[in-house]
Short mmCIF file of C-alpha atoms in Angstrom, two decimals:
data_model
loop_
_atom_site.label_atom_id
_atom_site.label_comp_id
_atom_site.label_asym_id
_atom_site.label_seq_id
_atom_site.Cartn_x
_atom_site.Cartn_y
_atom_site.Cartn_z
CA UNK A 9 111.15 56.61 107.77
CA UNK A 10 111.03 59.76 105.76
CA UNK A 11 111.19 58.16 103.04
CA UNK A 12 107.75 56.53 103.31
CA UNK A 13 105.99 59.20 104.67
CA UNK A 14 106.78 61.01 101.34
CA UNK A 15 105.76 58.76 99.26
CA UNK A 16 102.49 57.81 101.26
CA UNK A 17 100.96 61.27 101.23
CA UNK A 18 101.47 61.92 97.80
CA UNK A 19 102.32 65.72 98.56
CA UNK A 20 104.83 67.54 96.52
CA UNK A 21 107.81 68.30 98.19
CA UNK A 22 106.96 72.28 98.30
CA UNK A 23 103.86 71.42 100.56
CA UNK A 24 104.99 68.18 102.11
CA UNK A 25 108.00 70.33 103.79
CA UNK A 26 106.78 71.02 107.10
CA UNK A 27 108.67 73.85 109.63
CA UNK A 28 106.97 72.04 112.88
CA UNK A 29 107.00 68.44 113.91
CA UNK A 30 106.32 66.41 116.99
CA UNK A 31 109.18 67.86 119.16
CA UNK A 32 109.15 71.22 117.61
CA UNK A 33 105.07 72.16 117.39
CA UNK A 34 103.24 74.72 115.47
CA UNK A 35 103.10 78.02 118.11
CA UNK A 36 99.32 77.82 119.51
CA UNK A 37 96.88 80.31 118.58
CA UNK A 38 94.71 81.17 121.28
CA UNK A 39 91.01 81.26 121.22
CA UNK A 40 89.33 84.31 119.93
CA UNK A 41 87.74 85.25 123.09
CA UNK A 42 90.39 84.38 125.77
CA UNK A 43 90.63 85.67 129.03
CA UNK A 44 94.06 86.26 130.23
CA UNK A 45 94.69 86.74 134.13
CA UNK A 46 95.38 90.88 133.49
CA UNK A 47 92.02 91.39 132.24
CA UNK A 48 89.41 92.73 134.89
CA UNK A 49 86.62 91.05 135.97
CA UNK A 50 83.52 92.32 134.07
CA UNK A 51 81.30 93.94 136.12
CA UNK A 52 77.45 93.42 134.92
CA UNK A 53 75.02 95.24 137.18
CA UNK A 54 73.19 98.14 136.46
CA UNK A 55 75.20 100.66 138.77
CA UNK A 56 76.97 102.53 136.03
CA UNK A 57 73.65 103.12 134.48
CA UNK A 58 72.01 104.61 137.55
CA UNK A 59 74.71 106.71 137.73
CA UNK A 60 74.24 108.31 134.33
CA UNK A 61 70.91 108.57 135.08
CA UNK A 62 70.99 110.14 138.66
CA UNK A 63 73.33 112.75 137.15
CA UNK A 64 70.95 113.95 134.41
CA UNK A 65 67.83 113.87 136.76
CA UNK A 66 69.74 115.47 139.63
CA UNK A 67 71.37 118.12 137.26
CA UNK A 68 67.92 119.16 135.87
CA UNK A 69 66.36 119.47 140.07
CA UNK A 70 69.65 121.07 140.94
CA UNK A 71 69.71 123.94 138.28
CA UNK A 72 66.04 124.44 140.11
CA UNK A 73 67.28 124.09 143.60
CA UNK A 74 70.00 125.71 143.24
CA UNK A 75 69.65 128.98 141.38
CA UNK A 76 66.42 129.51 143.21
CA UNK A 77 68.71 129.47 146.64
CA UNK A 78 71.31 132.01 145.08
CA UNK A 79 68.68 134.39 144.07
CA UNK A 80 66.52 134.05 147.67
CA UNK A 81 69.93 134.48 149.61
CA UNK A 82 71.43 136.94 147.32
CA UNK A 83 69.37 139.27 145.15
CA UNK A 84 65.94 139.20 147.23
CA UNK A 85 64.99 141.37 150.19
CA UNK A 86 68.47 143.45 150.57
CA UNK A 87 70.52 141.03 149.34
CA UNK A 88 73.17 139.36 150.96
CA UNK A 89 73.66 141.76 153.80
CA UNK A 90 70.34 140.46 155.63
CA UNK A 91 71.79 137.00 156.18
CA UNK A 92 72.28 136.11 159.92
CA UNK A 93 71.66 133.30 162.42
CA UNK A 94 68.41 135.07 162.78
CA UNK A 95 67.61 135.20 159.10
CA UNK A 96 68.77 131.30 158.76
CA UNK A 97 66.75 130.52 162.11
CA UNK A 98 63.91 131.74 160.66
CA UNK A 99 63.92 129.92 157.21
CA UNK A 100 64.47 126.35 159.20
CA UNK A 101 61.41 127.03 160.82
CA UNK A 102 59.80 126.16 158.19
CA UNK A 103 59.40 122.31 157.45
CA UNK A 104 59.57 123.55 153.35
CA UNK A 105 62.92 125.55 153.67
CA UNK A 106 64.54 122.53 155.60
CA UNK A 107 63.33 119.94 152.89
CA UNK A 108 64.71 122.52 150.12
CA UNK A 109 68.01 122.63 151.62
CA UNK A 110 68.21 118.65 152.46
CA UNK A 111 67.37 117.89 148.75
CA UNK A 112 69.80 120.48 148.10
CA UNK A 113 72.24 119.20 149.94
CA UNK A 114 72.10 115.06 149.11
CA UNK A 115 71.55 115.96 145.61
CA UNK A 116 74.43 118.37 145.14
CA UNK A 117 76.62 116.35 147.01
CA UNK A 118 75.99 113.11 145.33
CA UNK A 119 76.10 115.28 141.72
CA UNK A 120 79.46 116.04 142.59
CA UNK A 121 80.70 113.48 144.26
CA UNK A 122 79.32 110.70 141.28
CA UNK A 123 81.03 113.44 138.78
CA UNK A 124 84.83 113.21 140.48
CA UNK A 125 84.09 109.35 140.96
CA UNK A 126 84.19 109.30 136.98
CA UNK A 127 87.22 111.83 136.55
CA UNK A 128 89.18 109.94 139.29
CA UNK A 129 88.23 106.86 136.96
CA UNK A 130 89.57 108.82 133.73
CA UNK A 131 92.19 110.33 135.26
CA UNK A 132 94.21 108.27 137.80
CA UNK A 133 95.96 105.78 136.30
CA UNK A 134 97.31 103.30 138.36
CA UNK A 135 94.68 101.42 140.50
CA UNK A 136 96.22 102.37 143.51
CA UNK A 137 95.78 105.66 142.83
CA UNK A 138 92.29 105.77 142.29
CA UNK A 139 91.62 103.46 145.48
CA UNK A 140 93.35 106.54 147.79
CA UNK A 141 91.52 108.91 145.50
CA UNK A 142 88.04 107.56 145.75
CA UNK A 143 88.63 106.46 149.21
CA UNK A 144 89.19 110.28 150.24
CA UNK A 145 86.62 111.29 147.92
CA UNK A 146 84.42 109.00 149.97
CA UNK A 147 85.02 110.21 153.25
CA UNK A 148 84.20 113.56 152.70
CA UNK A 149 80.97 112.98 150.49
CA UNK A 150 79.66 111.01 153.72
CA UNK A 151 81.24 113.32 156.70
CA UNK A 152 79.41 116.43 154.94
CA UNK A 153 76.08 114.68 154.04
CA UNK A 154 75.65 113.35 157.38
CA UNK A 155 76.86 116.75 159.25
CA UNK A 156 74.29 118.67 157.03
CA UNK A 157 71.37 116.41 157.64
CA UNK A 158 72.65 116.81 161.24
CA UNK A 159 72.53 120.22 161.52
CA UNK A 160 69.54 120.69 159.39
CA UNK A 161 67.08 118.49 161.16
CA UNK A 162 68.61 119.09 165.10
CA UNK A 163 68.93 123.21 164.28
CA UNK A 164 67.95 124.77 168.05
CA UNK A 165 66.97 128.58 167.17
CA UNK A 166 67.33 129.31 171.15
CA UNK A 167 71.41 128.27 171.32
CA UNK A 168 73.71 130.60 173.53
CA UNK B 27 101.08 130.09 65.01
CA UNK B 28 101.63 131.78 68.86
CA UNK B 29 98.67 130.04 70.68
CA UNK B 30 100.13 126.61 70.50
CA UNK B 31 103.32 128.07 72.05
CA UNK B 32 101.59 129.63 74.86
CA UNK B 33 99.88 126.20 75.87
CA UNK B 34 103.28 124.62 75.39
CA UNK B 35 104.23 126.88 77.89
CA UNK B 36 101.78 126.56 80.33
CA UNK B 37 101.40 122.51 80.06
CA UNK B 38 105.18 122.47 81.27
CA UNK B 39 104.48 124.46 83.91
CA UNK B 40 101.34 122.24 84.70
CA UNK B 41 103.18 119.21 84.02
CA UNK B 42 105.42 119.73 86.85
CA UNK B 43 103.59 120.86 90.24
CA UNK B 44 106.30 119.09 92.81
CA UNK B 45 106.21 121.32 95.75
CA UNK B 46 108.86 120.52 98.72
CA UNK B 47 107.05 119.12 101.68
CA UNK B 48 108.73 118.51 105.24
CA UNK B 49 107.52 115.00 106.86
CA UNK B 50 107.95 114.56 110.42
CA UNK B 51 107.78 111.41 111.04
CA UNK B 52 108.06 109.55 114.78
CA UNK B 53 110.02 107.07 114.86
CA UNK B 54 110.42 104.38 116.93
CA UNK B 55 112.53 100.97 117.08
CA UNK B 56 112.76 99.31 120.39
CA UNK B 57 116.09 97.01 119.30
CA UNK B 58 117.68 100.93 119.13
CA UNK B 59 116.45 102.60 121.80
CA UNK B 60 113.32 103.06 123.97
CA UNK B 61 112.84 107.28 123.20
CA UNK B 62 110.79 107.83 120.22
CA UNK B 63 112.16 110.12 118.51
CA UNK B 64 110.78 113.08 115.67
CA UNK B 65 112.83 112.48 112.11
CA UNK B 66 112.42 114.87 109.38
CA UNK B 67 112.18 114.02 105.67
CA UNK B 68 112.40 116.36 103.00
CA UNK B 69 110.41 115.33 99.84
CA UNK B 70 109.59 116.22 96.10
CA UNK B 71 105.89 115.80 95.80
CA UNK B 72 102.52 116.75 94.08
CA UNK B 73 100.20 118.20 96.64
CA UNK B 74 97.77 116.61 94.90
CA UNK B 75 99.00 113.25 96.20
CA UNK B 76 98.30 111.36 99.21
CA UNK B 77 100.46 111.73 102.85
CA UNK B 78 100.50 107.37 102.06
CA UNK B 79 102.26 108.62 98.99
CA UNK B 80 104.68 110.61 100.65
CA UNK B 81 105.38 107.89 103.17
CA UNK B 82 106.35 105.21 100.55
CA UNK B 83 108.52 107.84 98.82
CA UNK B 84 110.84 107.77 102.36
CA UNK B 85 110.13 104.52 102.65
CA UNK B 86 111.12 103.36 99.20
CA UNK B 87 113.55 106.32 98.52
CA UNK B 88 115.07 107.83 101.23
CA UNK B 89 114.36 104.80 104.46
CA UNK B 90 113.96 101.51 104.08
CA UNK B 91 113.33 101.00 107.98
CA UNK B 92 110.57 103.38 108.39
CA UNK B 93 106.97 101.10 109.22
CA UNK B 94 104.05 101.65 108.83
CA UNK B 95 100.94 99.37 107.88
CA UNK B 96 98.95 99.40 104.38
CA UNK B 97 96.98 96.88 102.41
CA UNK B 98 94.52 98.63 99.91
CA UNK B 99 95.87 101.96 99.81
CA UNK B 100 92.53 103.21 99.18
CA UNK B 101 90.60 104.16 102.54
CA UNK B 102 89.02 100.00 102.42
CA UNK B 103 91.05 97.86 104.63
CA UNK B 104 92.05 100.12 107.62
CA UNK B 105 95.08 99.54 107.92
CA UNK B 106 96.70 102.85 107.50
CA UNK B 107 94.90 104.82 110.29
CA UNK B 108 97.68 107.34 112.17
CA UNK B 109 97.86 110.37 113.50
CA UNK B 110 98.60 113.33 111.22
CA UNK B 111 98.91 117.10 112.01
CA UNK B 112 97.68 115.68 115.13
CA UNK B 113 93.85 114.09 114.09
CA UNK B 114 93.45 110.81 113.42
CA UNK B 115 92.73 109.87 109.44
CA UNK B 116 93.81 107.55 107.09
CA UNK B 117 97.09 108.58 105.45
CA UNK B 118 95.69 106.71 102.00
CA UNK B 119 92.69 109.39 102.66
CA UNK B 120 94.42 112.62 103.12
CA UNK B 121 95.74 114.92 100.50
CA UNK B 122 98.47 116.51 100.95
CA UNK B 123 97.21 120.07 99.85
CA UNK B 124 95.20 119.48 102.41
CA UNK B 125 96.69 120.10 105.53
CA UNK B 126 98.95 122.94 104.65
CA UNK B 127 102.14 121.30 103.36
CA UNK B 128 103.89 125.35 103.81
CA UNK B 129 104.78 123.84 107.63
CA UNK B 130 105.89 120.22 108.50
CA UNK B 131 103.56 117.28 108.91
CA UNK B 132 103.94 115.87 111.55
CA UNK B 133 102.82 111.89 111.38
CA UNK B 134 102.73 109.59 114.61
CA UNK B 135 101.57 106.19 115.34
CA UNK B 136 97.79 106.71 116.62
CA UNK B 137 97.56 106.86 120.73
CA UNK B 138 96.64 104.75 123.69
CA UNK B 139 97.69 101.15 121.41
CA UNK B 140 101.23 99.80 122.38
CA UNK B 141 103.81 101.02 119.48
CA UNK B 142 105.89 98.31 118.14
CA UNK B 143 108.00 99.86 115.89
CA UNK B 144 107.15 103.26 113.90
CA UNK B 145 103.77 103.67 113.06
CA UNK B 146 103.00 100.25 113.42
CA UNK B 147 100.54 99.49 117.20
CA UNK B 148 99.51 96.55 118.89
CA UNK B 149 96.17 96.01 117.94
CA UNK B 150 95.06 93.25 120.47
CA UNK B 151 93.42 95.49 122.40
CA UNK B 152 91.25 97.14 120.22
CA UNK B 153 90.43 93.84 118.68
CA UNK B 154 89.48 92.34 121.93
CA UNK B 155 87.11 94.74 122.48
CA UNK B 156 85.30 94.17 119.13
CA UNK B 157 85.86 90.51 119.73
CA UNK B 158 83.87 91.00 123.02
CA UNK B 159 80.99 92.44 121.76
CA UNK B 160 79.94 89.12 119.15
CA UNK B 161 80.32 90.70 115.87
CA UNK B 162 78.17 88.17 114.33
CA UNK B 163 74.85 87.25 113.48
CA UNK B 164 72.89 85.41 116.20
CA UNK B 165 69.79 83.58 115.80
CA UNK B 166 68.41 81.30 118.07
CA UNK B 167 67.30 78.74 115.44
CA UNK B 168 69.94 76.24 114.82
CA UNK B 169 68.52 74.86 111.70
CA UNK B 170 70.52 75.45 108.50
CA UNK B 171 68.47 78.07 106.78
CA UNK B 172 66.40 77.19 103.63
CA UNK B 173 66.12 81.13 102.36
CA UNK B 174 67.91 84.18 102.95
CA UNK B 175 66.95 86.37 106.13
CA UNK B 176 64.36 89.19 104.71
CA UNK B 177 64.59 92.33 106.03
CA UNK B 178 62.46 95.30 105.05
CA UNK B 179 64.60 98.70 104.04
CA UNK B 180 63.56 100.76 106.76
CA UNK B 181 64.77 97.97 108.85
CA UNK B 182 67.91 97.79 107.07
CA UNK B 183 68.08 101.61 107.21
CA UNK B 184 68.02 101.68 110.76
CA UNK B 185 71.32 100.76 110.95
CA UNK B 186 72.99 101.64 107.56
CA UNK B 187 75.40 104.40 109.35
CA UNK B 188 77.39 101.70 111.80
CA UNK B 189 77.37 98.98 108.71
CA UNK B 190 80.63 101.52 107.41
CA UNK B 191 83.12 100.25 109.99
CA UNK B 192 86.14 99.30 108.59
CA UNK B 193 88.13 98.88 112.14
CA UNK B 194 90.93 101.37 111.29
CA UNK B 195 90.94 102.48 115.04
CA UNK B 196 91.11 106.35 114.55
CA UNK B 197 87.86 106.76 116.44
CA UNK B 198 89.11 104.36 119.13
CA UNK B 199 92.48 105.60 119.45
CA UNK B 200 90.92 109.17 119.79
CA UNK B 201 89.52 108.54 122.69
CA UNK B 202 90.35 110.02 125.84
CA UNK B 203 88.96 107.86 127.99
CA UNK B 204 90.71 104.79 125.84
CA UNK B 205 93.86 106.86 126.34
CA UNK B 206 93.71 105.99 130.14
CA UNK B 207 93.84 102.17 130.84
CA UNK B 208 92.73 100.94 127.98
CA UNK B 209 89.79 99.31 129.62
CA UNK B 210 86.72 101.11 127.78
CA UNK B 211 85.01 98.96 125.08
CA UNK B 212 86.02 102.43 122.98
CA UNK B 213 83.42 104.13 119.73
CA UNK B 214 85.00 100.84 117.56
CA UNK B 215 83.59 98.27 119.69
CA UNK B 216 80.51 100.35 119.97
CA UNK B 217 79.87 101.02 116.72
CA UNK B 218 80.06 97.32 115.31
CA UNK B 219 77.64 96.17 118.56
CA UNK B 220 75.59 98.49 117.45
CA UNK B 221 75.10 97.48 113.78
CA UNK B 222 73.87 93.83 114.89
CA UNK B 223 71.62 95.38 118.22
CA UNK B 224 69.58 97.29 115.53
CA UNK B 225 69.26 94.70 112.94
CA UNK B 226 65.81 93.11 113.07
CA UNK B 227 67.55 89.68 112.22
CA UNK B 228 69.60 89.50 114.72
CA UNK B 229 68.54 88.10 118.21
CA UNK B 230 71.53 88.59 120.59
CA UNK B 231 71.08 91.97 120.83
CA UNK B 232 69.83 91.95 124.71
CA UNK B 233 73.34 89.75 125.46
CA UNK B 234 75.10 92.62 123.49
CA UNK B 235 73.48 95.29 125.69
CA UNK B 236 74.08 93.52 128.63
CA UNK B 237 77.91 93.60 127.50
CA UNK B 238 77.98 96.94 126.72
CA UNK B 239 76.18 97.81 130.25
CA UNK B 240 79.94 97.18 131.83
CA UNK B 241 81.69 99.52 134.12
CA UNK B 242 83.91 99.71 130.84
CA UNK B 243 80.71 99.61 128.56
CA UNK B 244 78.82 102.70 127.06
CA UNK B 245 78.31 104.72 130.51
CA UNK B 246 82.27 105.43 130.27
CA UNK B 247 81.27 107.65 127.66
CA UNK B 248 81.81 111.05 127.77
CA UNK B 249 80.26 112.25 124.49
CA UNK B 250 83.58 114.21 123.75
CA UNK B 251 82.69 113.80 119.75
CA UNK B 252 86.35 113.02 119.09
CA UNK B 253 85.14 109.37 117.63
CA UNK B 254 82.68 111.28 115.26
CA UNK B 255 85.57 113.77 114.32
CA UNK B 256 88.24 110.99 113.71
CA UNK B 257 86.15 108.78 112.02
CA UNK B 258 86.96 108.29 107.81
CA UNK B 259 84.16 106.53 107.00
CA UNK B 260 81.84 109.69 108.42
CA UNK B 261 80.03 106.83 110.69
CA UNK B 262 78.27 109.14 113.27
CA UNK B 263 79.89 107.34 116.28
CA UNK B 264 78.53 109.19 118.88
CA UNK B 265 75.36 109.13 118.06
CA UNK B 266 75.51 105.64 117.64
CA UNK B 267 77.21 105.44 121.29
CA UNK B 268 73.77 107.32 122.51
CA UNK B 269 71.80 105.20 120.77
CA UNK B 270 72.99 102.37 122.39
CA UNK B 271 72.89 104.21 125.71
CA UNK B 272 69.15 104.68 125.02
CA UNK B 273 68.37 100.97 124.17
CA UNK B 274 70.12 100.12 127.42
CA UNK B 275 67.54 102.77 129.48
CA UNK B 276 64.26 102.17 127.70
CA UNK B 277 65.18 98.46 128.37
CA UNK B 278 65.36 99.29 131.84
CA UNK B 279 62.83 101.74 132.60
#
């Protein structure tokens, strides 16, 4: 049989010697673009791109927001020493000062919070990790949002 | 006559500038143990020569079993991309004069790649990435062309810079966020999407941009200019990586 097959295709016995045959095939080479079972799912959507976005925007109204607070509450009128509930009862009177400090608010804690989202990603290496990480990180971006806005928008001046 | 003397003299003294340089090499061999481990080589060798140079001297002097991977030996083919003193170049690039042979170099495998054996790294990964991103000319008409593709040279210009790749993996492999999981496209992948996004003959460059707009894609970026550093070719990877970020907005918005 082997015989034949040598002498039908003519190929030197160099080339003709083959290392793989019916029971013993040639190792398969995958496809180029192969997905194996480890590899994540891709995620297309534009999220990660509104994130890098929000943060410049928000970063460039913050430095505003922000630095214009510090210097009202610390450097202005006395200083820091004229801060009380009187002084804060006062500025929440007025429908401007409580929209400063809700923008102030969201947008600072969404800066942050989008800014650990991406070291957690970075950082924490195992995915389990990062779901306990985020998952706390979470928690307390919503629980202090929504107790700001609380406080900002049902403020009663006249408590005892 | 006493002149030709003197230049005897000073030719022998030129004619033999071997300086001792300490390599530290890591080494690694998995069928030995699983601890990498620093080995130091002490060489004979002309500053003037390349760290490649000093690593086939151990190699085919001193230690046979240290591996490493070369083709061209001449800063072409990639192959030879590690980490030396610490940075990532090409040890076929990098003189030995000049990264102050007085102390020991120090020469690893390059990071965040699986190390097989020495310097030698799994480079699946990495090649995935650039796999993933269609490294290819796309057109939409299927015809065989008739005549080449004309392109003006301010179109070819526009993306002359990312055209230098030659997928050694320092800029990659220098990247922290690569260091992590692994799961960022990384500057390579970047870099080589970009070349065919900006060329005016190329029509895939939306499905390229929608590739790259992955949680893994360009926005894991953290413009840390350690691709830009590492990089042999002197491709400016970064601002390449913006680039792309700034296609994917103005697309958008």
């Amino acid at each position: 049989m082997s015989t034949t097959e040598t002498t039908a295709s003519g190929i030197g016995p160099v080339e003709g010697a083959s290392l793989y045959d019916v029971d013993n095939p040639a190792p398969v080479i995958e496809p180029p673009r192969k997905r194996t079972k480890k590899t994540p799912k891709s995620t297309r959507g534009n999220f990660e791109m509104y994130g890098w976005v929000f943060m410049r925007l928000s970063g460039i109204v913050l430095v505003v927001l922000v630095l214009g607070h510090l210097l009202i509450q610390l450097v202005l009128d006395g200083g820091v020493s004229k801060i009380g509930f009187a002084f804060v009862a006062g500025r929440w009177a007025s429908p401007w000062w409580q929209v400063w400090d809700l923008a102030m608010l969201w947008l600072a804690m969404l800066h942050g919070a989008n800014g650990l989202r991406t070291v957690i990603n970075d950082y924490a290496e195992r995915a389990n990790t990062r779901l306990w990480l985020k998952g706390l990180l979470y928690t307390a971006t919503v629980f202090t949002i929504l107790l700001g806005t609380l406080v900002i928008f049902t403020f009663d001046p006249n408590i005892r | 006559m006493a002149t030709p003397v003197l230049d005897k003299v000073e030719a022998e003294s030129a004619a033999s500038p071997y300086i001792t340089v300490t390599f530290r090499v890591r080494r690694f061999n998995p069928e030995v143990s699983a601890e990498a481990t620093w080995e130091d080589f002490q060489l004979e060798i002309d500053p003037k020569e390349r760290v490649l140079d000093g690593l086939h001297k151990i190699k085919w002097d001193i230690d046979g079993t240290l591996t490493f991977r070369r083709s061209c030996a001449h800063g072409i083919c990639g192959s030879d991309a590690m980490r030396i003193n610490g940075k990532n170049r090409l040890a076929c690039k990098t003189l030995i004069k000049d990264i102050n042979p007085e102390k020991p170099i120090t020469v690893e495998p390059i990071k965040g790649l699986t190390v097989l054996k020495d310097l030698v790294v799994d480079m699946e990964p990495f090649f995935q990435a650039y796999r993933d991103v269609m490294p290819f000319l796309v057109t939409k008409d299927t015809n065989e062309p008739t005549r080449e593709r004309l392109q003006s040279a301010e179109d070819r210009a526009r993306f002359d810079d990312t055209t230098k790749c030659i997928l050694c993996a320092a800029c990659t492999s220098s990247c922290p966020v690569f260091w992590n999981d692994g799961q960022y496209f990384g500057p390579a992948a970047i870099v080589n999407a970009h070349r065919f996004i900006f060329d005016s003959r190329d029509e895939a460059g939306e499905q390229r941009l929608e590739i790259l707009n992955d949680k893994d894609g360009v926005w894991r970026c953290r413009t840390t200019f350690n691709c830009t550093d590492a990089c042999p070719r002197g491709i400016e990877v970064t601002k390449a990586i913006q680039e792309v970020k700034r296609a994917l907005i103005t697309r958008r918005f």
